[in-house]
Amino acid sequence: MKVQDLMVPIRDFLKPDSTLREAVNLLKTAARGEQRVGVMGLPVFDNSGKLVGMLSMTDILRAVYPSYMSMMNLGDFAWDGMLESLAAQARDKKVGEFMSRDVVTVNENEPLMECVDLILKKRVTRMPVLDKEGKVVGMVYLRDIFFAITKAMLGEDNGGVK
Amino acid sequence: MIQEVAATSGQILMGPKFWIATAIFLLAYGLIIWDRIHKTILAIFGAALLIVIGIVTQEEAFSSMDIGVDWNVIFLLVSMMVIINIMKPTGVFEYIAIKSAKVAKGEPFMIMAIFSTVTAVVSAFLDNVTTVLLIAPVTLLICQALELDVVPFLITEAIASNIGGTATLIGDPPNIMIASKAQLDFMSFVYHLTPVIIVVLIAYIISIKFIFGKKMVVKEELRQRVMDMDEREAIKDPVLLRKSLAVLAVTMTGFVVHGMLHLQPATIALFGAGLLLLVSGIKDPHHVLAEAEWSSLFFFIGLFIIIGAVVKVGLIKWMSIKVLELTHGNLFGTSMIVLWFSAFASAFIDNIPYVATMNPLIIDMAKQLWPNLSGVELLHHPDLMPMWWSLALGACLGGNGTAIGASANVIVVGMAEKMGKPISFRKFMLYGMPLMIESVIICMIYVWLRYYILKV
């Protein structure tokens, strides 16, 4: 199987100048392909349709996490309501500020092992899929790779489950 | 040895080597000020170039006491960095800062005053940048809890760290460099600089009370957030903490007595670092060693070689003659010029290359004034001592003038920007410059009174 057999079309995406409020709302409702399974991250396209980044739930966490807390061990001194007030302060910030700009992509004609290689080496869980011209044609997710592995391991006998 | 190469009886041979070394020196300093290429890269390349073209030999650069790398400075710095890197994960610095905020009962100005004082005291023993990196994150947390503007707190802490760093031999790199070249021990700095720095710090706290004290008020329920913090939770490794504090005590005692033991401060610090590495139970030292600020250390190494070259060719001697001509050999006038010129120079340029240049200049000046003396007799001539103290006070305190004057300032400006509260160059200067001038005026009165009137 190749990447193109596994990829799902992109239905939801963000723009760099979308606000985080719009982003979390879309993340909440976005679905992956035909299945009603939620996504943990969305691609970001600029107005010309060029892929410029990815915004994941981790990036949203980072947007509300104050930079000073990463510099020292201050987790013990957080107070009740801190997260909520910082989240409220961050809601009008732009996606472009918090998205990951180094997007790991994979070509649609590559074998699936390339996805495994990228997932393990680059620590990503989802990747935009490009065609020969470099145009984004879909997304491939860790979960779908897992299903491909499942299928190969269990074969036709469905893992001995009768 | 230097005289043989450069000149005899006050004449300086201005041959091609003189001009080449001078050109490389000026170009390197110019590019450092221009700040487009990293200063460490410039220092390393400039130093290597001077050796390659034969202005100084490798042996001179690496091993000469007069014109080579000052390993005393390098080993003292790297050893202190290692000690701090081992101590950091124990949580002691978080503990001190949270405790301070609670001692201040969450009152904004009290927090500012206590944080500034703690910063100054810690800075007297640790590098200023390290101190600010340890206190500023907690300050940001406390200000967020109290819903206060963090900018005044960050500015006052940066300034306090530069003030505190001036108090001791190990507090600020210029002092380490001066101590090494002038062969001054830890207790000399305590005896000559600590008293005036205490006065400067008290004046500073009073000043910030007038500048910021009125504006800050905090609601009771927010203050409760700070009072609810339990500083004991900060301590992550009590065993390592006890070991670290014991080693720190040994090291500090070592600094106090190093003059009597005829050991260099670098030896004391290296012993402390070695001892802590040994007792800490660290399996692989790679991590704590790698975390030392190698970029700063190599900046020093390169800089020492570049300065060594212009000392060797006689440029510094020529400059010292010019300074003496300018002041007609009036040493009181010279020390006042050194104090104020150092302060304003350090407000705009890095005080490390500045002091690296001034050290040999003062030594050359002393050689002109007392040609029959040498060694400690020359370096510690009673009329020369105020010059060293003026240089230390001016160069360390001058950094408070602008946002780029000291590394600690650059750090807090960067942090403020990350928090979405940028501090403009003008804004920093608005507070920094008057406070710097105030501190230098106090030092001026001190130097004049102590060394020229009371003569103690």
Coordinates of C-alpha atoms in Angstrom, one line a residue, chain B:
Chain B
M1 CA 59.4 41.4 28.1
I2 CA 56.8 43.7 26.6
Q3 CA 59.1 46.6 26.6
E4 CA 61.7 44.7 24.6
V5 CA 59.3 44.1 21.9
A6 CA 57.4 47.3 21.8
A7 CA 59.7 50.1 22.9
T8 CA 62.3 51.4 25.3
S9 CA 62.3 54.6 27.3
G10 CA 58.8 55.7 26.3
Q11 CA 59.4 55.4 22.5
I12 CA 57.0 53.2 20.7
L13 CA 58.0 51.6 17.4
M14 CA 55.1 52.2 15.1
G15 CA 56.0 49.7 12.5
P16 CA 53.8 47.6 10.3
K17 CA 53.0 45.2 13.2
F18 CA 51.7 48.1 15.2
W19 CA 49.3 49.2 12.5
I20 CA 48.2 45.7 11.6
A21 CA 47.4 44.8 15.2
T22 CA 45.7 48.2 15.8
A23 CA 43.6 47.7 12.7
I24 CA 42.5 44.2 13.7
F25 CA 41.7 45.5 17.2
L26 CA 39.7 48.4 16.0
L27 CA 37.9 46.4 13.4
A28 CA 37.0 43.7 15.9
Y29 CA 35.7 46.2 18.5
G30 CA 33.8 48.1 15.8
L31 CA 32.2 44.9 14.5
I32 CA 31.3 43.9 18.1
I33 CA 29.6 47.2 18.6
W34 CA 27.9 47.0 15.2
D35 CA 26.4 43.7 16.5
R36 CA 25.6 41.9 13.2
I37 CA 28.1 39.1 13.6
H38 CA 28.1 37.3 17.0
K39 CA 30.8 38.8 19.2
T40 CA 32.2 35.4 20.1
I41 CA 32.8 34.6 16.4
L42 CA 34.5 37.9 16.0
A43 CA 36.7 37.4 19.0
I44 CA 37.8 33.9 18.0
F45 CA 38.5 34.8 14.4
G46 CA 40.3 38.0 15.4
A47 CA 42.5 36.1 17.9
A48 CA 43.3 33.3 15.4
L49 CA 44.2 35.8 12.7
L50 CA 46.6 37.6 15.0
I51 CA 48.4 34.4 15.7
V52 CA 48.4 33.2 12.1
I53 CA 50.0 36.4 10.8
G54 CA 52.5 36.3 13.6
I55 CA 51.6 39.4 15.6
V56 CA 51.6 37.2 18.7
T57 CA 52.9 33.7 18.8
Q58 CA 50.7 30.8 19.9
E59 CA 52.9 30.4 23.0
E60 CA 52.3 34.1 24.0
A61 CA 48.6 33.8 23.3
F62 CA 48.1 30.6 25.3
S63 CA 50.6 30.8 28.1
S64 CA 51.9 34.4 28.6
M65 CA 50.9 35.9 31.9
D66 CA 51.2 39.4 30.5
I67 CA 49.6 39.2 27.0
G68 CA 48.0 35.8 26.9
V69 CA 44.6 34.3 27.8
D70 CA 43.8 35.1 31.5
W71 CA 43.0 31.5 32.6
N72 CA 42.3 32.8 36.0
V73 CA 39.2 34.5 34.7
I74 CA 38.1 31.6 32.5
F75 CA 38.5 28.9 35.2
L76 CA 36.7 31.1 37.8
L77 CA 33.8 31.7 35.5
V78 CA 33.5 28.1 34.3
S79 CA 33.7 26.7 37.8
M80 CA 31.0 29.0 39.2
M81 CA 28.8 28.1 36.2
V82 CA 29.2 24.4 37.0
I83 CA 28.4 24.9 40.7
I84 CA 25.2 26.8 39.7
N85 CA 24.2 24.2 37.1
I86 CA 24.4 21.5 39.7
M87 CA 22.4 23.5 42.2
K88 CA 19.7 24.7 39.9
P89 CA 17.5 21.6 39.8
T90 CA 17.4 21.4 43.7
G91 CA 14.8 24.2 43.6
V92 CA 16.7 26.4 46.1
F93 CA 16.3 29.5 43.9
E94 CA 12.5 29.0 43.4
Y95 CA 12.4 28.6 47.2
I96 CA 14.2 31.8 48.0
A97 CA 12.1 33.8 45.5
I98 CA 8.7 32.5 46.7
K99 CA 9.7 32.9 50.3
S100 CA 10.7 36.5 49.6
A101 CA 7.3 37.3 48.0
K102 CA 5.6 35.8 51.1
V103 CA 7.8 37.7 53.5
A104 CA 6.7 40.8 51.6
K105 CA 3.1 39.6 52.4
G106 CA 2.2 40.1 48.7
E107 CA 2.5 43.9 49.0
P108 CA 3.8 45.1 45.6
F109 CA 6.4 47.6 46.7
M110 CA 7.7 45.3 49.4
I111 CA 8.0 42.6 46.8
M112 CA 9.9 44.9 44.6
A113 CA 12.2 46.1 47.4
I114 CA 12.9 42.5 48.7
F115 CA 13.3 41.0 45.2
S116 CA 15.8 43.8 44.3
T117 CA 17.7 43.3 47.6
V118 CA 17.8 39.5 47.1
T119 CA 18.8 39.9 43.5
A120 CA 21.7 42.3 44.6
V121 CA 22.9 39.9 47.3
V122 CA 22.7 36.8 45.1
S123 CA 24.4 38.7 42.3
A124 CA 27.3 39.6 44.6
F125 CA 28.1 35.9 44.5
L126 CA 26.8 34.7 41.2
D127 CA 27.1 36.0 37.7
N128 CA 24.5 38.8 37.1
V129 CA 22.9 37.0 34.1
T130 CA 22.5 33.8 36.1
T131 CA 20.9 35.7 39.0
V132 CA 18.4 37.4 36.7
L133 CA 17.6 34.2 34.9
L134 CA 16.8 32.7 38.4
I135 CA 14.8 35.5 39.8
A136 CA 12.9 36.9 36.8
P137 CA 10.7 33.8 36.0
V138 CA 9.4 33.8 39.6
T139 CA 8.9 37.5 39.4
L140 CA 6.8 37.0 36.3
L141 CA 4.7 34.4 38.1
I142 CA 4.2 36.6 41.1
C143 CA 3.2 39.6 39.0
Q144 CA 0.8 37.4 37.0
A145 CA -0.8 36.2 40.3
L146 CA -1.1 39.8 41.6
E147 CA -2.2 41.1 38.2
L148 CA 0.6 43.7 38.3
D149 CA 2.6 45.2 35.4
V150 CA 5.8 43.2 35.4
V151 CA 8.0 45.7 33.6
P152 CA 9.0 47.9 36.6
F153 CA 9.9 44.7 38.5
L154 CA 12.1 43.4 35.7
I155 CA 13.9 46.7 35.2
T156 CA 14.5 47.1 38.9
E157 CA 15.9 43.6 39.2
A158 CA 18.3 44.0 36.3
I159 CA 19.6 47.2 37.8
A160 CA 19.8 45.6 41.3
S161 CA 21.8 42.7 39.9
N162 CA 24.4 45.1 38.3
I163 CA 24.6 47.0 41.6
G164 CA 25.1 43.8 43.7
G165 CA 27.5 42.3 41.2
T166 CA 29.9 45.3 41.8
A167 CA 30.2 44.4 45.5
T168 CA 32.6 41.5 45.3
L169 CA 35.5 40.0 43.3
I170 CA 33.2 37.2 41.9
G171 CA 30.1 39.3 41.4
D172 CA 30.7 40.6 37.9
P173 CA 33.3 39.7 35.1
P174 CA 35.0 43.1 35.1
N175 CA 35.8 42.6 38.8
I176 CA 37.2 39.1 38.1
M177 CA 39.3 40.6 35.3
I178 CA 40.6 43.5 37.4
A179 CA 41.3 41.2 40.4
S180 CA 43.4 38.9 38.2
K181 CA 45.4 41.6 36.4
A182 CA 45.9 43.8 39.5
Q183 CA 46.4 40.8 41.8
L184 CA 43.8 41.9 44.2
D185 CA 42.2 39.4 46.5
F186 CA 38.6 38.7 47.5
M187 CA 38.8 40.6 50.8
S188 CA 40.2 43.7 49.2
F189 CA 37.0 44.0 47.1
V190 CA 34.9 43.4 50.3
Y191 CA 36.9 46.1 52.1
H192 CA 36.9 48.7 49.3
L193 CA 33.8 48.1 47.2
T194 CA 31.2 46.4 49.4
P195 CA 30.7 49.4 51.8
V196 CA 29.9 51.8 49.0
I197 CA 27.7 49.3 47.2
I198 CA 25.6 49.0 50.3
V199 CA 25.1 52.7 50.3
V200 CA 24.3 52.7 46.6
L201 CA 21.8 49.9 47.1
I202 CA 20.0 51.7 50.0
A203 CA 19.8 54.9 47.9
Y204 CA 18.5 52.8 45.0
I205 CA 15.7 51.2 47.1
I206 CA 14.7 54.6 48.3
S207 CA 14.7 55.9 44.7
I208 CA 12.5 53.2 43.4
K209 CA 10.1 53.7 46.2
F210 CA 9.6 57.3 44.9
I211 CA 9.5 56.1 41.3
F212 CA 7.2 53.1 41.5
G213 CA 5.9 52.9 45.1
K214 CA 2.8 55.0 44.8
K215 CA 1.3 53.4 41.7
M216 CA 1.0 49.7 42.8
V217 CA -2.1 48.4 44.6
V218 CA -3.3 44.8 44.8
K219 CA -6.7 43.3 45.7
E220 CA -6.8 41.2 48.8
E221 CA -8.0 38.0 47.1
L222 CA -5.0 38.2 44.6
R223 CA -2.6 38.6 47.5
Q224 CA -4.0 35.5 48.9
R225 CA -2.8 33.6 45.8
V226 CA 0.7 34.5 46.8
M227 CA 0.2 33.7 50.4
D228 CA -1.2 30.3 49.5
M229 CA 2.0 29.3 47.7
D230 CA 4.1 26.8 49.7
E231 CA 7.7 27.6 49.1
R232 CA 8.7 24.2 50.5
E233 CA 7.2 22.5 47.5
A234 CA 10.0 24.1 45.4
I235 CA 12.7 21.9 47.0
K236 CA 13.0 18.9 44.6
D237 CA 16.2 17.4 45.9
P238 CA 16.9 18.1 49.6
V239 CA 19.9 15.8 49.7
L240 CA 21.6 17.5 46.8
L241 CA 20.6 20.8 48.2
R242 CA 22.3 20.1 51.6
K243 CA 25.5 18.9 49.8
S244 CA 25.4 22.0 47.5
L245 CA 25.1 24.4 50.4
A246 CA 27.9 22.7 52.2
V247 CA 30.2 22.9 49.2
L248 CA 29.1 26.5 48.6
A249 CA 30.0 27.3 52.2
V250 CA 33.5 25.7 51.7
T251 CA 33.9 27.7 48.5
M252 CA 32.9 31.0 50.1
T253 CA 35.2 30.4 53.0
G254 CA 37.9 29.6 50.4
F255 CA 37.3 33.0 48.7
V256 CA 37.6 34.8 52.1
V257 CA 40.9 33.2 52.9
H258 CA 42.5 32.7 49.5
G259 CA 44.8 35.7 49.9
M260 CA 46.2 34.2 53.1
L261 CA 46.5 30.8 51.5
H262 CA 48.3 32.3 48.5
L263 CA 45.8 30.6 46.2
Q264 CA 44.1 32.3 43.2
P265 CA 40.3 32.7 43.3
A266 CA 40.1 30.4 40.2
T267 CA 41.7 27.6 42.2
I268 CA 39.1 28.0 45.0
A269 CA 36.3 28.0 42.5
L270 CA 37.7 25.0 40.6
F271 CA 38.1 23.1 43.9
G272 CA 34.4 23.9 44.7
A273 CA 33.2 22.7 41.3
G274 CA 35.3 19.6 41.6
L275 CA 34.2 18.8 45.1
L276 CA 30.5 19.3 44.2
L277 CA 30.8 17.1 41.1
L278 CA 32.3 14.5 43.3
V279 CA 29.8 14.6 46.2
S280 CA 26.7 15.2 44.1
G281 CA 26.7 11.6 42.8
I282 CA 26.4 12.8 39.2
K283 CA 27.2 9.8 37.0
D284 CA 28.0 11.6 33.8
P285 CA 29.2 15.2 34.1
H286 CA 28.5 15.9 30.4
H287 CA 25.3 17.7 31.0
V288 CA 26.4 20.1 33.7
L289 CA 29.6 20.8 31.9
A290 CA 27.8 21.3 28.5
E291 CA 25.4 23.8 30.1
A292 CA 28.3 26.2 31.0
E293 CA 28.1 29.3 28.8
W294 CA 30.8 28.4 26.3
S295 CA 29.9 31.2 24.0
S296 CA 30.8 33.8 26.8
L297 CA 33.9 31.8 27.8
F298 CA 35.3 31.8 24.2
F299 CA 34.5 35.4 23.9
F300 CA 36.8 36.1 26.8
I301 CA 39.5 33.8 25.3
G302 CA 39.5 35.5 22.0
L303 CA 39.3 39.0 23.5
F304 CA 42.3 38.3 25.8
I305 CA 44.4 37.4 22.8
I306 CA 43.3 40.4 20.8
I307 CA 44.1 42.7 23.7
G308 CA 47.4 40.9 24.3
A309 CA 48.4 41.8 20.7
V310 CA 47.8 45.5 21.0
V311 CA 49.6 45.5 24.4
K312 CA 52.6 43.8 22.7
V313 CA 52.8 46.2 19.8
G314 CA 52.6 49.2 22.2
L315 CA 49.2 50.6 21.3
I316 CA 48.0 50.5 24.9
K317 CA 51.2 52.1 26.1
W318 CA 50.7 54.9 23.6
M319 CA 47.2 55.4 24.9
S320 CA 48.4 55.4 28.5
I321 CA 50.9 58.2 27.7
K322 CA 48.1 60.2 26.0
V323 CA 45.9 59.8 29.1
L324 CA 48.7 61.0 31.4
E325 CA 49.4 63.9 29.1
L326 CA 45.7 64.8 29.2
T327 CA 45.5 64.8 33.0
H328 CA 49.0 66.2 33.6
G329 CA 49.7 63.3 35.9
N330 CA 47.0 64.4 38.3
L331 CA 45.9 61.1 39.8
F332 CA 42.7 62.4 41.5
G333 CA 41.6 63.8 38.2
T334 CA 42.6 60.6 36.4
S335 CA 40.6 58.5 38.8
M336 CA 37.5 60.7 38.4
I337 CA 37.9 60.5 34.6
V338 CA 38.3 56.7 34.8
L339 CA 35.1 56.5 37.0
W340 CA 32.8 58.6 34.8
F341 CA 34.3 57.6 31.4
S342 CA 34.0 53.9 32.4
A343 CA 30.4 54.5 33.5
F344 CA 29.3 56.1 30.2
A345 CA 31.4 53.8 28.0
S346 CA 29.9 50.8 29.7
A347 CA 26.4 52.1 29.3
F348 CA 26.7 51.8 25.6
I349 CA 29.4 49.2 24.9
D350 CA 30.1 45.8 26.5
N351 CA 32.0 46.4 29.7
I352 CA 34.1 43.2 29.3
P353 CA 36.1 44.4 26.2
Y354 CA 36.3 47.8 27.8
V355 CA 37.8 46.5 31.0
A356 CA 40.1 44.1 29.1
T357 CA 41.5 47.2 27.4
M358 CA 41.6 49.4 30.5
N359 CA 43.5 46.9 32.7
P360 CA 46.7 47.0 30.7
L361 CA 46.3 50.7 30.1
I362 CA 46.3 51.4 33.8
I363 CA 49.2 49.1 34.3
D364 CA 51.2 50.9 31.6
M365 CA 50.2 54.2 33.1
A366 CA 51.6 53.0 36.4
K367 CA 54.8 52.0 34.7
Q368 CA 55.2 55.5 33.3
L369 CA 54.6 57.0 36.7
W370 CA 56.8 54.7 38.8
P371 CA 59.4 53.3 36.3
N372 CA 61.5 51.8 39.2
L373 CA 58.7 49.6 40.6
S374 CA 57.4 46.3 39.4
G375 CA 55.1 43.4 40.4
V376 CA 52.8 43.9 43.4
E377 CA 54.7 47.0 44.5
L378 CA 53.7 48.6 41.2
L379 CA 50.2 47.2 40.9
H380 CA 49.3 48.0 44.5
H381 CA 50.9 51.5 44.7
P382 CA 48.8 53.5 47.1
D383 CA 48.2 56.1 44.4
L384 CA 47.1 53.5 41.9
M385 CA 44.6 51.7 44.1
P386 CA 41.8 54.3 43.6
M387 CA 42.2 53.8 39.9
W388 CA 41.3 50.1 40.1
W389 CA 38.3 50.8 42.3
S390 CA 37.1 53.6 40.0
L391 CA 37.4 51.3 37.0
A392 CA 35.4 48.6 38.8
L393 CA 32.7 50.9 40.0
G394 CA 32.4 52.8 36.7
A395 CA 32.4 49.7 34.5
C396 CA 30.0 47.6 36.6
L397 CA 27.5 50.3 37.5
G398 CA 27.6 52.1 34.1
G399 CA 25.9 49.1 32.5
N400 CA 22.7 50.3 34.2
G401 CA 22.4 53.3 31.9
T402 CA 20.8 51.6 29.0
A403 CA 19.0 48.4 27.9
I404 CA 22.2 47.2 26.2
G405 CA 24.6 48.3 28.9
A406 CA 24.7 45.0 30.7
S407 CA 23.9 41.4 29.8
A408 CA 21.3 41.3 32.6
N409 CA 19.4 44.2 31.0
V410 CA 19.4 42.5 27.7
I411 CA 17.9 39.3 29.3
V412 CA 15.1 41.1 31.1
V413 CA 14.2 43.1 27.9
G414 CA 14.0 39.8 26.0
M415 CA 11.8 38.2 28.7
A416 CA 9.5 41.2 28.8
E417 CA 9.1 41.0 25.0
K418 CA 8.2 37.3 25.2
M419 CA 5.5 38.2 27.7
G420 CA 4.1 40.7 25.2
K421 CA 5.3 43.7 27.3
P422 CA 8.2 45.1 25.2
I423 CA 10.6 47.6 27.0
S424 CA 11.8 50.2 24.5
F425 CA 15.4 51.4 24.6
R426 CA 14.1 54.8 25.6
K427 CA 11.9 53.4 28.4
F428 CA 14.8 51.5 30.0
M429 CA 17.0 54.6 29.7
L430 CA 14.4 56.8 31.3
Y431 CA 14.8 54.8 34.5
G432 CA 18.3 53.3 34.1
M433 CA 20.2 56.5 33.3
P434 CA 19.2 58.6 36.3
L435 CA 19.6 55.7 38.6
M436 CA 23.1 55.0 37.1
I437 CA 24.1 58.6 37.5
E438 CA 22.9 58.6 41.1
S439 CA 25.0 55.5 41.9
V440 CA 28.1 56.9 40.2
I441 CA 27.8 60.2 42.1
I442 CA 27.7 58.3 45.3
C443 CA 30.8 56.4 44.2
M444 CA 32.5 59.6 43.2
I445 CA 32.0 61.1 46.6
Y446 CA 33.2 57.8 48.1
V447 CA 36.4 57.6 46.1
W448 CA 37.2 61.3 46.8
L449 CA 36.4 61.1 50.5
R450 CA 38.0 57.7 51.2
Y451 CA 41.2 57.9 49.0
Y452 CA 42.0 61.6 48.7
I453 CA 40.7 63.2 51.9
L454 CA 40.6 60.5 54.6
K455 CA 43.2 58.3 52.9
V456 CA 42.1 55.0 54.5

